[in-house]
Structures are given as structure tokens and as C-alpha cells.
């Protein structure tokens, strides 16, 4: 039996075992397999391992998406986590190449995937509170939000969770250095049913605004002289 003689359900099941690139390659072989590739039921879950993967044309975004994960564990993540005003020209150039990649992708998710249930972001150093706020508004069924090593996330995201995370059951903000203990305590108070985890976040050294940095350096030098 030729593969194209299988019924739609069998083909969807076979496609489900393939990675995104393999699905795309198989879809190019004939019209029937292309239709299977374009079936929304095939794309209820998406996992990405670098921002570059978000720009590939080997997946579909749509209302069927329920589970999304973008986890970047490369050494290059460390560059993105450096405070902007402390980066050298090489580091700034590197970040400029993909600074908006994840944020732009999340905007597409907000507009096209209203039934999202779970979002995991790890090492996404350029994602801001505004994007998470918009996602919480547009995806009212979101039950799990896991943020790890997302350095631009602040207490504003925690405020958004309180206001718009009505369906949220699990919230992780691990290694997010600009999240404070005050913000975490407010979430625990206002959303007691949410399983909140914030490993190391409130105990890390937060970013300082550029205008405050000279004052802190001066205070440090003065303290060292005493």
C-alpha cells in the first residue's frame, strides 16, 4: 500500500511523529500530503529551541495551538541578558539581529491562537511585560505560564497576571532578576489558587537604570574608603 492510500486520520497520526522540517519535506511530495501538513489538528503543540526557528516556514499557527514552548539554552543567551547600556558594539549588533524575533512571534500568537493553554519561555531576554500583558488579554484560557531567565520581565507582568490571568493555574518566573518580592507577595495575596514559583528571582540583583548607575558607583567607592 502506498502512503497516500491511507486515510486522513492515519496520515495525521504518522505526521505527528515527525519534526517540523520532516513534515514540511514530506508535504512537498504531493498535494494530499500537503493537505495533511496544513491540517490545524497537526499543530496543537509547538516547541522551538532558538529564535531562528521562529522564522522558518515549517509550521502553522492557528486556533488549534494549545501548547507553545520557546526555550533557548545556547551560550549566546548570556549576551541577551546583559544590561543594554553595558553591552559593547559587538554584543549590541548580535542582539539587534534577533531582538524583536520572539516578541513579533508572540504578537502573531496573540492574534491567531486564542485557545492557547500553556506558554513556556526560557532564555528569551528581549521579551517585555507589554507582550505578556497582551497575550494574557488575548488568550483568556491560558492555564500555565512559565518564564525562565527572561530578564526584561518585571512586576508589571505580575500585575497583568492579577488583572487578566483569570484561568491561570501555574505561574513560574524563575531567574527573572527584575521581579521583586513585593510583586510576588501581591500575586500570592490576590491569586491564592495559582501555583507560583520564583526560583532565585527576588534574590537576584535587579537591573539599574542608567541614570542611577553613577550614583551607585559613587556610593560604592565611598563605602570602600570607609
CSV table of C-alpha atoms in Angstrom, one decimal:
chain,number,residue,atom,x,y,z
A,1,UNK,CA,0.0,0.0,0.0
A,2,UNK,CA,1.2,3.5,-0.9
A,3,UNK,CA,1.3,6.0,1.9
A,4,UNK,CA,-1.2,8.2,0.1
A,5,UNK,CA,-3.7,5.4,0.2
A,6,UNK,CA,-4.0,5.7,4.0
A,7,UNK,CA,-7.0,7.6,5.3
A,8,UNK,CA,-6.7,11.2,6.8
A,9,UNK,CA,-6.6,10.0,10.4
A,10,UNK,CA,-3.7,7.6,9.8
A,11,UNK,CA,-1.8,10.2,7.9
A,12,UNK,CA,-2.2,12.7,10.7
A,13,UNK,CA,-1.0,10.1,13.2
A,14,UNK,CA,2.1,9.4,11.1
A,15,UNK,CA,2.8,13.1,10.7
A,16,UNK,CA,2.6,13.6,14.4
A,17,UNK,CA,5.8,11.6,14.9
A,18,UNK,CA,7.8,13.8,12.6
A,19,UNK,CA,9.7,17.0,13.5
A,20,UNK,CA,8.7,20.3,11.8
A,21,UNK,CA,11.3,20.0,9.0
A,22,UNK,CA,10.4,16.4,8.2
A,23,UNK,CA,6.7,17.3,8.0
A,24,UNK,CA,7.5,20.2,5.6
A,25,UNK,CA,9.7,17.9,3.4
A,26,UNK,CA,7.0,15.2,3.2
A,27,UNK,CA,4.3,17.8,2.4
A,28,UNK,CA,6.2,18.8,-0.7
A,29,UNK,CA,5.9,15.3,-2.3
A,30,UNK,CA,2.2,15.5,-3.2
A,31,UNK,CA,-1.0,17.5,-2.9
A,32,UNK,CA,-2.6,15.1,-0.5
A,33,UNK,CA,0.3,15.2,2.0
A,34,UNK,CA,0.4,18.9,1.7
A,35,UNK,CA,-3.3,19.0,2.9
A,36,UNK,CA,-2.4,16.9,5.9
A,37,UNK,CA,0.5,19.3,6.7
A,38,UNK,CA,-2.0,22.2,6.6
A,39,UNK,CA,-4.5,20.5,8.9
A,40,UNK,CA,-4.8,22.5,12.1
A,41,UNK,CA,-5.1,19.4,14.2
A,42,UNK,CA,-1.5,18.6,13.5
A,43,UNK,CA,-0.4,21.9,15.1
A,44,UNK,CA,-1.8,21.8,18.7
A,45,UNK,CA,1.7,21.8,20.1
A,46,UNK,CA,4.9,23.7,19.0
A,47,UNK,CA,8.4,23.6,20.5
A,48,UNK,CA,11.3,25.8,19.4
A,49,UNK,CA,14.9,25.7,20.5
A,50,UNK,CA,16.2,29.1,19.1
A,51,UNK,CA,14.8,32.3,17.8
A,52,UNK,CA,16.0,31.4,14.3
A,53,UNK,CA,13.5,28.5,14.2
A,54,UNK,CA,10.6,31.0,14.5
A,55,UNK,CA,11.4,32.4,11.1
A,56,UNK,CA,11.2,29.1,9.3
A,57,UNK,CA,8.2,28.2,7.1
A,58,UNK,CA,7.8,24.7,8.5
A,59,UNK,CA,4.8,25.1,10.9
A,60,UNK,CA,1.4,26.6,11.1
A,61,UNK,CA,-0.1,29.0,13.7
A,62,UNK,CA,-3.8,28.9,14.3
A,63,UNK,CA,-6.7,28.4,16.8
A,64,UNK,CA,-5.7,24.8,17.3
A,65,UNK,CA,-2.5,25.7,19.1
A,66,UNK,CA,-2.7,24.8,22.8
A,67,UNK,CA,0.9,24.3,23.9
A,68,UNK,CA,3.8,26.6,23.0
A,69,UNK,CA,7.4,26.4,24.2
A,70,UNK,CA,10.4,28.6,23.1
A,71,UNK,CA,13.5,27.6,25.1
A,72,UNK,CA,16.9,28.9,24.2
A,73,UNK,CA,19.8,27.3,26.1
A,74,UNK,CA,22.7,28.5,24.0
A,75,UNK,CA,25.7,30.3,25.5
A,76,UNK,CA,24.6,33.3,23.4
A,77,UNK,CA,21.7,33.8,25.8
A,78,UNK,CA,24.2,35.3,28.2
A,79,UNK,CA,24.7,38.2,25.7
A,80,UNK,CA,21.0,39.0,25.6
A,81,UNK,CA,20.9,39.0,29.4
A,82,UNK,CA,23.5,41.8,29.8
A,83,UNK,CA,22.0,45.2,30.6
A,84,UNK,CA,21.6,47.2,27.4
A,85,UNK,CA,23.8,50.1,28.5
A,86,UNK,CA,26.6,47.7,29.4
A,87,UNK,CA,26.8,45.9,26.1
A,88,UNK,CA,29.8,46.6,23.7
A,89,UNK,CA,29.2,47.2,20.0
A,90,UNK,CA,29.6,43.5,19.1
A,91,UNK,CA,27.1,42.5,21.7
A,92,UNK,CA,24.6,45.2,20.6
A,93,UNK,CA,25.0,44.1,17.0
A,94,UNK,CA,24.3,40.5,17.9
A,95,UNK,CA,21.2,41.4,19.9
A,96,UNK,CA,19.9,43.7,17.1
A,97,UNK,CA,19.7,40.7,14.7
A,98,UNK,CA,17.0,39.0,16.7
A,99,UNK,CA,15.9,41.4,19.4
A,100,UNK,CA,12.3,41.5,18.1
A,101,UNK,CA,12.0,38.0,16.8
A,102,UNK,CA,10.3,36.4,19.8
A,103,UNK,CA,8.2,39.4,20.5
A,104,UNK,CA,6.9,39.6,16.9
A,105,UNK,CA,6.2,35.9,17.0
A,106,UNK,CA,4.2,36.3,20.3
A,107,UNK,CA,2.2,39.1,18.6
A,108,UNK,CA,1.2,36.6,15.9
A,109,UNK,CA,0.3,34.1,18.6
A,110,UNK,CA,-1.9,36.8,20.3
A,111,UNK,CA,-3.7,37.4,17.1
A,112,UNK,CA,-4.1,33.9,15.8
A,113,UNK,CA,-4.1,31.5,18.8
A,114,UNK,CA,-6.8,32.5,21.2
A,115,UNK,CA,-7.1,29.0,22.6
A,116,UNK,CA,-3.6,28.7,23.9
A,117,UNK,CA,-3.4,26.8,27.2
A,118,UNK,CA,0.3,26.8,28.0
A,119,UNK,CA,3.3,29.1,27.3
A,120,UNK,CA,6.9,28.4,28.2
A,121,UNK,CA,9.6,31.0,27.5
A,122,UNK,CA,13.2,30.3,28.6
A,123,UNK,CA,16.2,32.5,27.8
A,124,UNK,CA,14.1,35.0,25.9
A,125,UNK,CA,15.9,38.0,27.1
A,126,UNK,CA,14.2,40.5,24.9
A,127,UNK,CA,10.5,39.7,25.7
A,128,UNK,CA,8.9,42.6,27.6
A,129,UNK,CA,6.0,42.9,30.0
A,130,UNK,CA,3.8,44.5,27.3
A,131,UNK,CA,3.9,41.4,25.2
A,132,UNK,CA,2.9,39.1,28.1
A,133,UNK,CA,0.2,41.6,29.0
A,134,UNK,CA,-1.2,41.4,25.5
A,135,UNK,CA,-1.0,37.6,25.5
A,136,UNK,CA,-2.9,37.3,28.7
A,137,UNK,CA,-5.6,39.6,27.3
A,138,UNK,CA,-5.9,37.7,24.0
A,139,UNK,CA,-5.6,34.2,25.4
A,140,UNK,CA,-8.1,34.1,28.2
A,141,UNK,CA,-7.9,30.3,28.6
A,142,UNK,CA,-4.2,30.3,29.4
A,143,UNK,CA,-3.6,28.0,32.4
A,144,UNK,CA,0.2,27.7,32.5
A,145,UNK,CA,2.7,30.5,32.1
A,146,UNK,CA,6.4,29.6,32.7
A,147,UNK,CA,9.0,32.3,32.3
A,148,UNK,CA,12.7,31.4,33.0
A,149,UNK,CA,15.7,33.7,32.6
A,150,UNK,CA,13.6,36.4,30.9
A,151,UNK,CA,15.4,39.5,32.2
A,152,UNK,CA,13.0,42.2,31.0
A,153,UNK,CA,10.1,40.7,32.8
A,154,UNK,CA,9.2,42.8,35.9
A,155,UNK,CA,6.4,43.2,38.4
A,156,UNK,CA,4.3,44.6,35.6
A,157,UNK,CA,3.8,41.1,34.3
A,158,UNK,CA,2.7,40.0,37.8
A,159,UNK,CA,0.2,42.9,37.8
A,160,UNK,CA,-1.1,41.6,34.4
A,161,UNK,CA,-1.5,38.1,35.9
A,162,UNK,CA,-3.6,39.6,38.7
A,163,UNK,CA,-5.8,41.6,36.2
A,164,UNK,CA,-6.1,39.2,33.3
A,165,UNK,CA,-4.9,35.7,34.4
A,166,UNK,CA,-8.3,34.5,35.4
A,167,UNK,CA,-7.7,31.0,34.1
A,168,UNK,CA,-4.1,30.7,35.2
A,169,UNK,CA,-3.3,27.8,37.5
A,170,UNK,CA,0.5,27.7,37.2
A,171,UNK,CA,3.0,30.7,37.1
A,172,UNK,CA,6.8,30.3,37.1
A,173,UNK,CA,9.1,33.4,37.0
A,174,UNK,CA,12.4,31.7,37.6
A,175,UNK,CA,15.7,33.6,37.4
A,176,UNK,CA,13.8,36.8,36.3
A,177,UNK,CA,16.1,39.3,38.1
A,178,UNK,CA,13.7,42.3,37.8
A,179,UNK,CA,10.8,40.6,39.6
A,180,UNK,CA,10.6,41.7,43.3
A,181,UNK,CA,9.5,40.1,46.5
A,182,UNK,CA,6.8,42.7,46.8
A,183,UNK,CA,5.3,41.7,43.4
A,184,UNK,CA,5.4,38.0,44.3
A,185,UNK,CA,3.6,38.6,47.6
A,186,UNK,CA,0.9,40.6,45.8
A,187,UNK,CA,0.3,37.7,43.4
A,188,UNK,CA,0.1,35.2,46.4
A,189,UNK,CA,-2.4,37.5,48.1
A,190,UNK,CA,-4.6,38.3,45.1
A,191,UNK,CA,-4.4,34.9,43.4
A,192,UNK,CA,-4.1,32.3,46.2
A,193,UNK,CA,-5.1,29.4,43.9
A,194,UNK,CA,-2.2,30.0,41.4
A,195,UNK,CA,0.8,27.7,41.9
A,196,UNK,CA,3.5,30.3,42.0
A,197,UNK,CA,7.2,29.6,41.7
A,198,UNK,CA,10.0,32.1,41.5
A,199,UNK,CA,13.3,30.4,41.9
A,200,UNK,CA,16.1,32.9,42.7
A,201,UNK,CA,14.2,35.8,41.1
A,202,UNK,CA,13.6,38.1,44.0
A,203,UNK,CA,17.1,37.4,45.4
A,204,UNK,CA,19.0,38.3,42.3
A,205,UNK,CA,20.5,41.7,41.6
A,206,UNK,CA,18.0,43.7,39.5
A,207,UNK,CA,18.9,46.0,36.6
A,208,UNK,CA,19.5,49.6,37.5
A,209,UNK,CA,18.5,52.5,35.2
A,210,UNK,CA,21.5,54.2,33.6
A,211,UNK,CA,20.9,57.5,35.5
A,212,UNK,CA,21.1,55.6,38.8
A,213,UNK,CA,24.3,53.7,38.0
A,214,UNK,CA,26.8,56.6,38.6
A,215,UNK,CA,25.2,57.3,41.9
A,216,UNK,CA,25.5,53.7,42.9
A,217,UNK,CA,29.2,53.5,41.8
A,218,UNK,CA,29.9,56.7,43.8
A,219,UNK,CA,28.3,55.2,46.9
A,220,UNK,CA,30.3,52.0,46.5
A,221,UNK,CA,33.6,53.9,46.2
A,222,UNK,CA,32.7,56.0,49.3
A,223,UNK,CA,31.8,52.8,51.2
A,224,UNK,CA,35.1,51.2,50.2
A,225,UNK,CA,37.0,54.2,51.5
A,226,UNK,CA,35.5,53.9,55.0
